[in-house]
Coordinates of C-alpha atoms and ligand atoms in Angstrom, one line a residue:
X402 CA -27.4 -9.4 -91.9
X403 CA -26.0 -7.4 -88.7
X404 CA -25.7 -9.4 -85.3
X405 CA -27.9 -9.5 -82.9
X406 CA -28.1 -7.3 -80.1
X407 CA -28.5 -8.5 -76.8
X408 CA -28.5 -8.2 -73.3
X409 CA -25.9 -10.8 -73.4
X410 CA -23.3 -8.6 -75.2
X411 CA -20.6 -7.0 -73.3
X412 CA -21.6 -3.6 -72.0
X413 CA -18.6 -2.8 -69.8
X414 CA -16.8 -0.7 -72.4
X415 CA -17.1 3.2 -73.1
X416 CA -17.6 4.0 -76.9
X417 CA -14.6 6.8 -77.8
X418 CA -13.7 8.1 -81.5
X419 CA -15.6 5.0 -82.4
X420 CA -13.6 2.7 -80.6
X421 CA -14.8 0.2 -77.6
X422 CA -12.4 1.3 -74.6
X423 CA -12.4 0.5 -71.0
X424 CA -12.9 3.0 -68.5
X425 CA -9.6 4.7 -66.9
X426 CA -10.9 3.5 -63.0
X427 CA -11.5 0.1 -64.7
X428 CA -15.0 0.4 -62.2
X429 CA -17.6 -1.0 -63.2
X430 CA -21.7 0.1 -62.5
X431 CA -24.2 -2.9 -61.9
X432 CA -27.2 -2.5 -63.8
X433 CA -30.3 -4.3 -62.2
X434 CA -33.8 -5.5 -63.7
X435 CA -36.4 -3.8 -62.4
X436 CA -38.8 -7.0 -62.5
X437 CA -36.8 -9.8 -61.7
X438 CA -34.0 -7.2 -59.7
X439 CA -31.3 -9.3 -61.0
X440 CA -28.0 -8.0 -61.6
X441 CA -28.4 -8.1 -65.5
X442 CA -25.1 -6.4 -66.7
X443 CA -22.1 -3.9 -65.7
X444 CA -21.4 -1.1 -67.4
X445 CA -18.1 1.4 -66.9
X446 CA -18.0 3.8 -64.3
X447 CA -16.2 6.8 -66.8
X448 CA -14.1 9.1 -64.9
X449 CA -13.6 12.8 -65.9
X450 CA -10.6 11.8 -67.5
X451 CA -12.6 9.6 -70.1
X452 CA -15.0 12.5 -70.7
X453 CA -12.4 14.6 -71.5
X454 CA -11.4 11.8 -74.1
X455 CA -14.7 11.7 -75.2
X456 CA -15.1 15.5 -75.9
X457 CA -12.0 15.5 -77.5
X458 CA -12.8 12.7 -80.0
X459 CA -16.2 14.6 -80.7
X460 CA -14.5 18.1 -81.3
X461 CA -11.5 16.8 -83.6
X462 CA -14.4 14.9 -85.8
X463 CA -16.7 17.8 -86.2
X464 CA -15.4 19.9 -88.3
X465 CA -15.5 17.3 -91.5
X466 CA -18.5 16.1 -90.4
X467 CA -19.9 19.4 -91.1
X468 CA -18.3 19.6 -94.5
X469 CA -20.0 16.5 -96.0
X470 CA -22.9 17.2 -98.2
X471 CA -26.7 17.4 -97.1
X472 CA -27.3 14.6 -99.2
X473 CA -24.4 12.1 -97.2
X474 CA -26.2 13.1 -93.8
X475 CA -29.1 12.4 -94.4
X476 CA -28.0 8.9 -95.9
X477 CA -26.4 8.1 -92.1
X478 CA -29.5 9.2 -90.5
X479 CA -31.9 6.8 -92.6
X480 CA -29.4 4.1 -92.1
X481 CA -29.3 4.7 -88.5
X482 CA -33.3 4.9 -88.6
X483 CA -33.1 1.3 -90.5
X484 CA -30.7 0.0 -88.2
X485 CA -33.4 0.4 -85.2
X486 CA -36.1 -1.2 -87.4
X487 CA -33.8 -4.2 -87.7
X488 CA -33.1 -4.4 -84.4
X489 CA -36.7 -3.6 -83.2
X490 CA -37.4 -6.8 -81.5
X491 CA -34.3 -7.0 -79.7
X492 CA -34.9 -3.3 -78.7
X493 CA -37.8 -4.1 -77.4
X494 CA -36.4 -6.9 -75.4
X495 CA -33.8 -4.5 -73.8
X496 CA -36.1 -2.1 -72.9
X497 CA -38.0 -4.3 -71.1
X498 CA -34.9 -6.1 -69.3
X499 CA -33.0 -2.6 -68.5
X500 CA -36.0 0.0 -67.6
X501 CA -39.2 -2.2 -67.3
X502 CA -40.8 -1.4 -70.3
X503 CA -44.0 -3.2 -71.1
X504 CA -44.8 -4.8 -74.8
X505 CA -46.6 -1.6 -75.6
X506 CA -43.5 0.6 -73.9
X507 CA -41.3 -0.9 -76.5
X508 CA -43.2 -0.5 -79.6
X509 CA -43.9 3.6 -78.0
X510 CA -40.1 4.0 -78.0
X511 CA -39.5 2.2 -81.4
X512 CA -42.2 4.1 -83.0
X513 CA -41.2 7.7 -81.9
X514 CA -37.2 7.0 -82.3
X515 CA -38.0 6.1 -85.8
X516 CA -40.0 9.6 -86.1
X517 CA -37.4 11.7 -84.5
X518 CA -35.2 9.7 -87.4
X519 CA -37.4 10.7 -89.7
X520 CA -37.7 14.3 -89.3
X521 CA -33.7 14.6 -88.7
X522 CA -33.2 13.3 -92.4
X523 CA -34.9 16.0 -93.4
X524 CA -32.4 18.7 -91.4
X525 CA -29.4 18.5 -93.7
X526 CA -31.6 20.1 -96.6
X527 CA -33.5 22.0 -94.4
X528 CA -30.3 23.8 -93.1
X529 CA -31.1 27.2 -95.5
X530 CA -29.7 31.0 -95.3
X531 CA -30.5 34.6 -96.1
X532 CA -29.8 36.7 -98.4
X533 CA -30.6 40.4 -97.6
X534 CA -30.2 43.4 -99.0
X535 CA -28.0 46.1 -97.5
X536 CA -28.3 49.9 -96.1
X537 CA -25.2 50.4 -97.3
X538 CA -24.1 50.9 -101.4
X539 CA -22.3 48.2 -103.0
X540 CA -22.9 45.7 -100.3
X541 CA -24.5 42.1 -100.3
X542 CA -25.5 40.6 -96.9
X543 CA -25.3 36.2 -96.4
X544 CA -26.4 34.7 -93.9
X545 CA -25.2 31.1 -93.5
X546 CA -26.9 28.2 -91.2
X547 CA -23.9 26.1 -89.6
X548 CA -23.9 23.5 -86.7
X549 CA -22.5 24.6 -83.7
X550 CA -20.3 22.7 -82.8
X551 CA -20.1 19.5 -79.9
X552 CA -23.8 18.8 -78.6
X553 CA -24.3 16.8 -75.4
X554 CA -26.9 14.8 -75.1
X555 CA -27.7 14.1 -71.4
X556 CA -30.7 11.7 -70.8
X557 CA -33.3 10.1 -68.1
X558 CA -33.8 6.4 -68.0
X559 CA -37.8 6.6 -68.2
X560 CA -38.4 6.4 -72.1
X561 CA -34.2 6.1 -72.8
X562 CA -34.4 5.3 -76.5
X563 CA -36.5 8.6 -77.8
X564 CA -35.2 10.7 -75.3
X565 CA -31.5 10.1 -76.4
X566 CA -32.7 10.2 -80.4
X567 CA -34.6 13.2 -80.1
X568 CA -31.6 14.9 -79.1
X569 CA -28.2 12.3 -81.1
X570 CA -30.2 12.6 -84.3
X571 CA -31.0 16.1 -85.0
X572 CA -27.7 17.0 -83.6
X573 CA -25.7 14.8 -86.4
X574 CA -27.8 15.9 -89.1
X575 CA -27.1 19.2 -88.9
X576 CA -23.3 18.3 -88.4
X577 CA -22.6 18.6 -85.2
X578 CA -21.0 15.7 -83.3
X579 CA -22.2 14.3 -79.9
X580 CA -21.1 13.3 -76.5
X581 CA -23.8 11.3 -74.9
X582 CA -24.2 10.6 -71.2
X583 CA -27.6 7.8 -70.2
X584 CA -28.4 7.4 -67.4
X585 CA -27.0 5.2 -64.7
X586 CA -30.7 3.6 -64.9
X587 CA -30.7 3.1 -69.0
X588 CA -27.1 3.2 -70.2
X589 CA -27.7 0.7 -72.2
X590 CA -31.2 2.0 -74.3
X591 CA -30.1 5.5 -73.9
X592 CA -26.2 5.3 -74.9
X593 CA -24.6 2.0 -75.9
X594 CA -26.9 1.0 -77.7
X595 CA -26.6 4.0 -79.8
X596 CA -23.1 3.3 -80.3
X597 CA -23.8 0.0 -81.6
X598 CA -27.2 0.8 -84.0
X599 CA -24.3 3.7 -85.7
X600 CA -21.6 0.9 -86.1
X601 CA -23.8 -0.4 -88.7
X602 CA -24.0 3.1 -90.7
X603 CA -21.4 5.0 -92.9
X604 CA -20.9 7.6 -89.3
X605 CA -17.4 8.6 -89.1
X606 CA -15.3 7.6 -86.1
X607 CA -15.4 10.2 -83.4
X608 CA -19.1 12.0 -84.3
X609 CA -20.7 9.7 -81.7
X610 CA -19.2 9.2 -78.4
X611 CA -21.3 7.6 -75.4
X612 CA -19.7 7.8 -71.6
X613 CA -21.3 5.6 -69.5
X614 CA -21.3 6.6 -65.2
X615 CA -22.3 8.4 -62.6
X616 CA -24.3 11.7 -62.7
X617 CA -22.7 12.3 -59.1
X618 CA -18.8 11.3 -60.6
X619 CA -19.0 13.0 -64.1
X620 CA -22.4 14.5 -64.6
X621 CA -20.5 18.1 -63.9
X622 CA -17.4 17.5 -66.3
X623 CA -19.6 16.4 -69.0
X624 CA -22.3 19.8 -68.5
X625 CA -19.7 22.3 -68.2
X626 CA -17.1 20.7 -70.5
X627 CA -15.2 23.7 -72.0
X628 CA -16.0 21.7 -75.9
X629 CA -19.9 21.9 -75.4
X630 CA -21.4 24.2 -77.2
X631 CA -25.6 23.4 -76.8
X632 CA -26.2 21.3 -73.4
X633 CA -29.3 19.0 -74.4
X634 CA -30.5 18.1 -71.4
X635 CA -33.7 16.1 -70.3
X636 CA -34.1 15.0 -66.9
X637 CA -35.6 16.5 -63.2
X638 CA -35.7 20.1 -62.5
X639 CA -33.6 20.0 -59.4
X640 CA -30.7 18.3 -62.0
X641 CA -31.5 20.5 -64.8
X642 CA -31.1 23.8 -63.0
X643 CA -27.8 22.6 -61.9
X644 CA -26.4 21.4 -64.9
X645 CA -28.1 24.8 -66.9
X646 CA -25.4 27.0 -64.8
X647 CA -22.7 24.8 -65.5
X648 CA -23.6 24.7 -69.5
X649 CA -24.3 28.8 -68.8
X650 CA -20.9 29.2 -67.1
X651 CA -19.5 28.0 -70.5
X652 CA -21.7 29.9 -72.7
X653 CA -23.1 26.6 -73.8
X654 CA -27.0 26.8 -75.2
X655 CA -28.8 25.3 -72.4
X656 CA -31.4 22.9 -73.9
X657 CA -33.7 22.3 -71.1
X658 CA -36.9 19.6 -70.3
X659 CA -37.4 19.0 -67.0
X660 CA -39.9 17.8 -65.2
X661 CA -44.1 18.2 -65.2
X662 CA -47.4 17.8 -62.9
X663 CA -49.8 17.9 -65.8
X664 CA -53.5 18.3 -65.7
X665 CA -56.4 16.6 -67.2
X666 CA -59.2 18.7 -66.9
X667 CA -62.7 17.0 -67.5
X668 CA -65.9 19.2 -67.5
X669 CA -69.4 18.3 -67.0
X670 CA -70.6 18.0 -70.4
X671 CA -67.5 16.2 -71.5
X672 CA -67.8 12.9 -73.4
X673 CA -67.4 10.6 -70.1
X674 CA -66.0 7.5 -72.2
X675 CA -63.2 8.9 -73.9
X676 CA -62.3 11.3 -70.9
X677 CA -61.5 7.7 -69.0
X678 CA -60.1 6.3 -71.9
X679 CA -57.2 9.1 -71.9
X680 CA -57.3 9.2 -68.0
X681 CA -56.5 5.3 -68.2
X682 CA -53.7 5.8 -70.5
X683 CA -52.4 9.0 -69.7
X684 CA -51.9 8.0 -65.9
X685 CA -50.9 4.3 -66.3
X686 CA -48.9 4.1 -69.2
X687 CA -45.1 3.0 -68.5
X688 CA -46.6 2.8 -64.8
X689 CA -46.6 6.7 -64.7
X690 CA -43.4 7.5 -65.3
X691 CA -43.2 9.9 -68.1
X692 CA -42.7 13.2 -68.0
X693 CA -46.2 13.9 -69.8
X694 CA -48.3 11.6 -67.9
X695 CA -51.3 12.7 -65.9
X696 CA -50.2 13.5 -62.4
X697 CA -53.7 15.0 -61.4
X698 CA -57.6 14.6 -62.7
X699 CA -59.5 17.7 -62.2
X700 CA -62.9 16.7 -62.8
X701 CA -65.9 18.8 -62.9
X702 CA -68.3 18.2 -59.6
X703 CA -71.2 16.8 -61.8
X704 CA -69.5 14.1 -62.8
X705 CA -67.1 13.4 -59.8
X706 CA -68.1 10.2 -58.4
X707 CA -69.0 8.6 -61.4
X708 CA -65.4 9.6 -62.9
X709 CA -64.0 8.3 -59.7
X710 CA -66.2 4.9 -59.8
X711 CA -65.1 4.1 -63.4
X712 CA -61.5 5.5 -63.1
X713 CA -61.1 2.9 -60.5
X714 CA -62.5 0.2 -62.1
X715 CA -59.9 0.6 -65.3
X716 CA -57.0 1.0 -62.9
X717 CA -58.0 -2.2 -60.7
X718 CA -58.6 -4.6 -64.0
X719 CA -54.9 -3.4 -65.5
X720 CA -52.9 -6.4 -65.5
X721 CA -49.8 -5.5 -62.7
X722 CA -46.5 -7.4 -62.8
X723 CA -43.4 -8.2 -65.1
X724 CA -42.2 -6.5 -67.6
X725 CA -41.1 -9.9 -69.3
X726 CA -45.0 -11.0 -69.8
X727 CA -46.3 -9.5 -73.0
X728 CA -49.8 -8.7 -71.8
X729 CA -48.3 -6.8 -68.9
X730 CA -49.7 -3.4 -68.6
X731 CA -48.0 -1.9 -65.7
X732 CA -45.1 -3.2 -64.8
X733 CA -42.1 -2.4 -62.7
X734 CA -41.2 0.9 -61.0
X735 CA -37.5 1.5 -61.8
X736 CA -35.8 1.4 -58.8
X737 CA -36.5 1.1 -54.7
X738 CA -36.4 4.8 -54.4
X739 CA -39.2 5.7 -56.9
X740 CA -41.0 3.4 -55.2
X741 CA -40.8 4.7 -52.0
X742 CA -41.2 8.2 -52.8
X743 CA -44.5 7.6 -54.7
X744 CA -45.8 5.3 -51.8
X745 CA -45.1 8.1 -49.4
X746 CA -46.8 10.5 -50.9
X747 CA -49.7 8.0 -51.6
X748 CA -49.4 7.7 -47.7
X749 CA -49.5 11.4 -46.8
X750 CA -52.2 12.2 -49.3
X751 CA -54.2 9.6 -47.5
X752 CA -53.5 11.1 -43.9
X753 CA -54.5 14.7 -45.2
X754 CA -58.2 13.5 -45.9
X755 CA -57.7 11.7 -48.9
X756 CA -59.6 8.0 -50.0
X757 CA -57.5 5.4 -51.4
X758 CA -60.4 3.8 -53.4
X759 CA -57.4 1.3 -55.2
X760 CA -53.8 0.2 -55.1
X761 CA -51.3 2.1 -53.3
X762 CA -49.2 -1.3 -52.7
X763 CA -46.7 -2.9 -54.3
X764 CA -47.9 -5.8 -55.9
X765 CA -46.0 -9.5 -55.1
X766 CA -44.4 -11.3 -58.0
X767 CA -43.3 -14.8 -57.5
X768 CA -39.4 -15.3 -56.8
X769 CA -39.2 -11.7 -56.4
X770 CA -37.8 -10.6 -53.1
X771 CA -39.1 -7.4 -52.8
X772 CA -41.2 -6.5 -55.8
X773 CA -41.1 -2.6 -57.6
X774 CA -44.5 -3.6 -59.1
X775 CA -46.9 -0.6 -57.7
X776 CA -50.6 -1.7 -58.1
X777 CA -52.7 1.6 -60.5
X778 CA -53.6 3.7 -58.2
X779 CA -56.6 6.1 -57.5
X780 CA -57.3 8.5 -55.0
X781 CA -59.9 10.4 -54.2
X782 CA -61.6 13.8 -52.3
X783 CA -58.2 14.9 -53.3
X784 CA -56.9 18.6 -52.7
X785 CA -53.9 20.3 -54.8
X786 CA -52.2 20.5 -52.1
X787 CA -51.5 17.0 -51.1
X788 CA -48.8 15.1 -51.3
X789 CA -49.2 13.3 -54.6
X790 CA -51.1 16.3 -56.1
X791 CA -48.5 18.9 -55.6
X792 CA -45.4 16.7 -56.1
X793 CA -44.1 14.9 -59.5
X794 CA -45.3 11.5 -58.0
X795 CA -44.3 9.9 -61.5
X796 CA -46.3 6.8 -61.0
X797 CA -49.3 4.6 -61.9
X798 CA -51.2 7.1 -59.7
X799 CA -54.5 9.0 -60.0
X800 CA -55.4 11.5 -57.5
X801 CA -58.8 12.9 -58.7
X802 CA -59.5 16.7 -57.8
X803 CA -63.0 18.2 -57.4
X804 CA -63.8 21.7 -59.4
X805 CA -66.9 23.3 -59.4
X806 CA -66.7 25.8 -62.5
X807 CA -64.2 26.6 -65.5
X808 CA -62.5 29.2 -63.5
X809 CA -61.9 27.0 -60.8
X810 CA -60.2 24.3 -63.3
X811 CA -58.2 26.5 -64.7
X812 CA -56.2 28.1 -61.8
X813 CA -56.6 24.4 -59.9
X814 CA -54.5 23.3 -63.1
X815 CA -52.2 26.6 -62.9
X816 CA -51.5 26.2 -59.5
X817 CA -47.9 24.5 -59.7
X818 CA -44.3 25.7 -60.6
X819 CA -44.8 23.4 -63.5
X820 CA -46.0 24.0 -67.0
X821 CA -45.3 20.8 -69.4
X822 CA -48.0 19.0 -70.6
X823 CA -51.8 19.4 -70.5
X824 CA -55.4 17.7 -71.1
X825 CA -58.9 19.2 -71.9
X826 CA -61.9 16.8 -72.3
X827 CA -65.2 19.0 -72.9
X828 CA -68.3 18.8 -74.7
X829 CA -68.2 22.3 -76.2
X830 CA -65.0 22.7 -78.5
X831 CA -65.0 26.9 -78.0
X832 CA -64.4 26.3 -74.1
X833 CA -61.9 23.5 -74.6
X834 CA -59.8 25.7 -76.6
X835 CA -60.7 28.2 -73.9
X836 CA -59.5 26.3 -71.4
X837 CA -56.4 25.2 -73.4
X838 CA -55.5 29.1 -74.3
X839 CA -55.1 29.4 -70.4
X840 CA -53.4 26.5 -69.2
X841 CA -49.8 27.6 -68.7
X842 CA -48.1 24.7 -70.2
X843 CA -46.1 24.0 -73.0
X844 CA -48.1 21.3 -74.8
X845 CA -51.9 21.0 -74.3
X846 CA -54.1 18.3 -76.0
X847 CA -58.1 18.4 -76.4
X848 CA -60.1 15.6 -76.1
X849 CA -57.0 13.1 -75.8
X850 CA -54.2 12.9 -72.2
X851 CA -51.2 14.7 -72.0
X852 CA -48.9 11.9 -73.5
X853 CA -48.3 13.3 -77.5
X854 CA -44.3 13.5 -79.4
X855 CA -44.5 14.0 -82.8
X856 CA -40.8 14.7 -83.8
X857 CA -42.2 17.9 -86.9
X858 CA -44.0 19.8 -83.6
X859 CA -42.1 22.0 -81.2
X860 CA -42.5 20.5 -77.9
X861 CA -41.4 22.7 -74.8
X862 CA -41.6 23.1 -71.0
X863 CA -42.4 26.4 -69.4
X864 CA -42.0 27.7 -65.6
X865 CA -39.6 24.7 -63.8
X866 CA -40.2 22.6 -66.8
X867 CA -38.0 23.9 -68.6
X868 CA -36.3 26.4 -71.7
X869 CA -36.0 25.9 -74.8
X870 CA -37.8 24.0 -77.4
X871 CA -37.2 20.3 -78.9
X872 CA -38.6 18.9 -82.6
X873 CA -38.5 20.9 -86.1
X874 CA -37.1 24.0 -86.9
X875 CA -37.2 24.9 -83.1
X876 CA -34.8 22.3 -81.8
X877 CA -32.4 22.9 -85.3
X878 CA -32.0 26.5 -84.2
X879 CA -30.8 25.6 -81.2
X880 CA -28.2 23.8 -82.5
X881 CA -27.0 25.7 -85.5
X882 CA -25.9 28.9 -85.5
X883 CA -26.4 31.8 -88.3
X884 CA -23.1 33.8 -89.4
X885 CA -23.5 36.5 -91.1
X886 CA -21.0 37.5 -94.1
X887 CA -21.0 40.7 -96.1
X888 CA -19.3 41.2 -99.5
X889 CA -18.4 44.7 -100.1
X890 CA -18.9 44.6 -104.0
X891 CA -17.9 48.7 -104.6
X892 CA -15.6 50.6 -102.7
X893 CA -17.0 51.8 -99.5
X894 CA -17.5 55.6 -98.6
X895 CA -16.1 55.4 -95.3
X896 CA -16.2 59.1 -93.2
X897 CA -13.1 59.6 -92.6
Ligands
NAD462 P1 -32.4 13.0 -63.3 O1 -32.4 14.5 -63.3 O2 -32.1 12.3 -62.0 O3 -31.3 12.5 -64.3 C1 -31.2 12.9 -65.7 C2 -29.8 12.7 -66.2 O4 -28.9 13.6 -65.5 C3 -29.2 11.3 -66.0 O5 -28.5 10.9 -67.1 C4 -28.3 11.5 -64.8 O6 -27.2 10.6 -64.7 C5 -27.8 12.9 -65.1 N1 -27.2 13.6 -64.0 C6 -27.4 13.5 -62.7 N2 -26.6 14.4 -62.0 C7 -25.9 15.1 -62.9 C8 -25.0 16.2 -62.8 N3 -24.5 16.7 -61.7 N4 -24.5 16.7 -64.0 C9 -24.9 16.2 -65.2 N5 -25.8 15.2 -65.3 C10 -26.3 14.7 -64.2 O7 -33.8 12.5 -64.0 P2 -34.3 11.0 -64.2 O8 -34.7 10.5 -62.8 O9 -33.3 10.2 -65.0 O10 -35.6 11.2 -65.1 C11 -36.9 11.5 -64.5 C12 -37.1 13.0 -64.6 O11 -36.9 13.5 -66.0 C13 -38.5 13.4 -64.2 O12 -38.5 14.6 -63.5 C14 -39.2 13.7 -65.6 O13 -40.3 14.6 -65.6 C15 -38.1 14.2 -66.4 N6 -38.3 14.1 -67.8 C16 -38.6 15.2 -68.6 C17 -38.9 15.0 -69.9 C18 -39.3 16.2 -70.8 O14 -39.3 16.1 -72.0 N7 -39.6 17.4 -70.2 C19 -38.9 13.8 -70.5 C20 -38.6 12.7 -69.7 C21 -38.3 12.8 -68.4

């Protein structure tokens, strides 16, 4: 039986050509919990030095990585997919110490880690060719499916587990090897943690690397590193554009999802129970912050009041507070910041016009200096283009928008750089799908709330949320590459 892992374990150390090493700088980064906001571990402060360690570990490792069978892959991945099931509880735990992740947080994260495992054990024999016939006499065309190369993995800290594994796991099944950067926020649940679940497979030294620091001190040496070849990163726009010129600078594949401000459209006829059900989840779910959440309700006119009525009633019952009591619903926001900005724009929306039928406080918890628990949150008489309409608020917030026909829903919906996730609730299926046809996203669900990963569907951001596609055969092509090799059987009749 493996040992435990816990929040007790020492974190300070970088994880290089499978070794535990200390940073160059020997600094160290406090990480803080977001309930209690106690200093719960340090982690290293990498400095570009170490990255360059890091890449070089991962480039030297590849290439025999690459060469082992199908079959030896995809035996790392399941063990690494076991490994997480072992340590589920434990997981759980840290999630909930390191990011604030309720009960039903952890089990999310468990759940759709183990699925992107899953689907990546299948890569290695998925990993097929061509073979093509040629134009020219004599000749046989090949075409072979290889990795590309070093992939890094560069993650948020909002659901740090899946995010990382959607990107590590893939990425070492189809032989390449990996340099992963977590956030300053998660580095343990989105990188160390990694290192340690892959101690306990048959991984070679050197195909995993995790650097631990600063976006600010070694964000742009890791996303330009000259050994990248495919940049996977998931994170804000503002971050993702930047680091998308540094991994184009370096003809590295930019693999890109960025932020959202996703709709949930409700019509009149809609079935007004499960509409509220997926508005309750879909908005307060991890307290908002996921990329997929709800950010607006645009509800049909009809129905308005009584949407806004029940809405509020859901959010005000949710149990608000710790992360560390297992019935908690919503807990903590992850840091001050967050907070701030989401109250702000709470605050502005409410000057505009808007009515604050519930929350938009923080919520006291005993012993807690100054608590990052933001009570669920509805507004109403909302406009698009209020505060916490138009902007990624990323919180346990509702603002509730009036539309008065299909039309109106749709470009209401449209109207926003963004074009992640979506959500259609109406009675009649044909103008559901309608709707859904022309929502400019790159997910849409019907009759369910923008929150849906399942590791075998392409998921992808359009507009500022993004390029690229992740899960299946989408995410393997963008990091493989085909080569194409010719054998000349007869002797070519070359002109001259
Ligand atoms: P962020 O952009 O602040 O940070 C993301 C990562 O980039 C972190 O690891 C950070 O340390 C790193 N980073 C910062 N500066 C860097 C630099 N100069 N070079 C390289 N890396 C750098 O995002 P966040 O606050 O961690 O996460 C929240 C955002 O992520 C939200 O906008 C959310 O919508 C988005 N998100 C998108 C998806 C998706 O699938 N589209 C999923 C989850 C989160």
């Amino acid at each position: 039986m493996p040992d435990e892992i816990l929040l007790d374990d020492t974190w300070d150390e970088l994880y290089i050509d499978g070794d535990w090493t200390s940073s160059e700088s020997g600094e160290t980064i406090a990480v803080e919990d977001p309930s209690t906001r106690d200093v719960i571990t340090e982690v290293s402060a990498a400095t570009e030095a170490d990255v360059d360690a890091a890449y070089e570990a991962a480039a030297e490792a590849q290439t025999e990585w690459a060469d082992q069978p199908p079959a030896r892959r995809q035996d790392v991945i399941e063990q690494f997919q076991q490994a997480i099931r072992t340590h589920r509880d434990e997981i759980i735990d840290l999630l909930a110490a390191e990011v604030g992740g309720s009960r039903i947080m952890g089990e999310t994260s468990i759940q759709i880690a183990t699925d992107h495992a899953s689907e990546a054990a299948t890569l290695p024999r998925r990993m097929k060719g061509e073979h093509a016939a040629s134009n020219i006499p004599g000749k046989e065309n090949l075409v072979q499916r290889e990795a590309k190369g070093v992939v890094t993995v560069i993650s948020p800290w909002n659901f740090p587990l899946n995010l990382s594994m959607r990107a590590v796991a893939p990425a070492i099944a189809a032989g390449n090897s990996v340099v992963l950067k977590p956030s300053t926020n998660s580095p343990i649940t989105g990188g160390l943690l990694f290192a340690k679940l892959l101690e306990e497979t048959d991984l070679p030294d050197g195909v995993v690397n995790v650097v631990t620091g600063r976006g600010s001190d070694i964000g742009d040496r890791v996303a330009g590193h000259p050994e990248s070849d495919v940049v996977a990163f998931t994170g804000s726009t503002e971050v993702g554009q930047h680091v998308a010129s540094l991994a184009g600078e370096n003809l590295a594949v930019p693999a890109m999802e960025l932020g959202g401000n996703n709709a949930h459209v409700v019509t009149a006829d809609a079935d007004l129970d499960r509409a509220i059900d997926g508005a309750t989840f879909g908005s307060f779910v991890h307290q908002g912050q996921v990329c997929i959440s709800i950010n607006r309700h645009i509800v049909h006119e009809d129905i308005y009041d009584e949407y806004v009525e029940r809405l509020t009633e859901r959010a005000a019952s949710l149990p608000a507070g710790s992360a560390h009591d297992e019935d908690m619903v919503v807990g903590p926001i992850i840091d001050e910041g967050q907070r701030d900005e989401m109250l702000g724009y709470v605050e502005e929306t409410v000057d505009a016009g808007a009515t604050l039928e519930t929350g938009g406080e923080t919520v006291p918890l005993d012993g807690v200096e100054d608590s990052l628990v933001v009570a669920p949150t509805v507004l109403s008489d909302v406009t698009n283009d209020m505060a916490a309409a138009c902007n990624e608020h990323f919180g346990p917030i509702a603002p509730v928008i009036p539309f008065s026909d299909v039309d109106e829903a749709v470009a209401l919906a449209n109207d926003t750089e963004f074009g992640l996730s979506g959500a259609v609730h109406a009675g009649d299926l044909e103008v559901a799908k309608d709707i859904a046809d022309r929502m400019e996203t790159g997910n849409v669900h019907i009759n369910d709330q923008p929150i849906n990963d399942e590791a075998h569907v392409p998921f992808s951001g359009i507009g500022a949320s993004g390029m690229g596609t992740y899960n299946s055969d989408a995410f393997l092509h963008e990091i493989t590459e085909t080569k194409w090799i010719s054998i000349q059987h007869d002797a070519r009749d070359y002109p001259f």
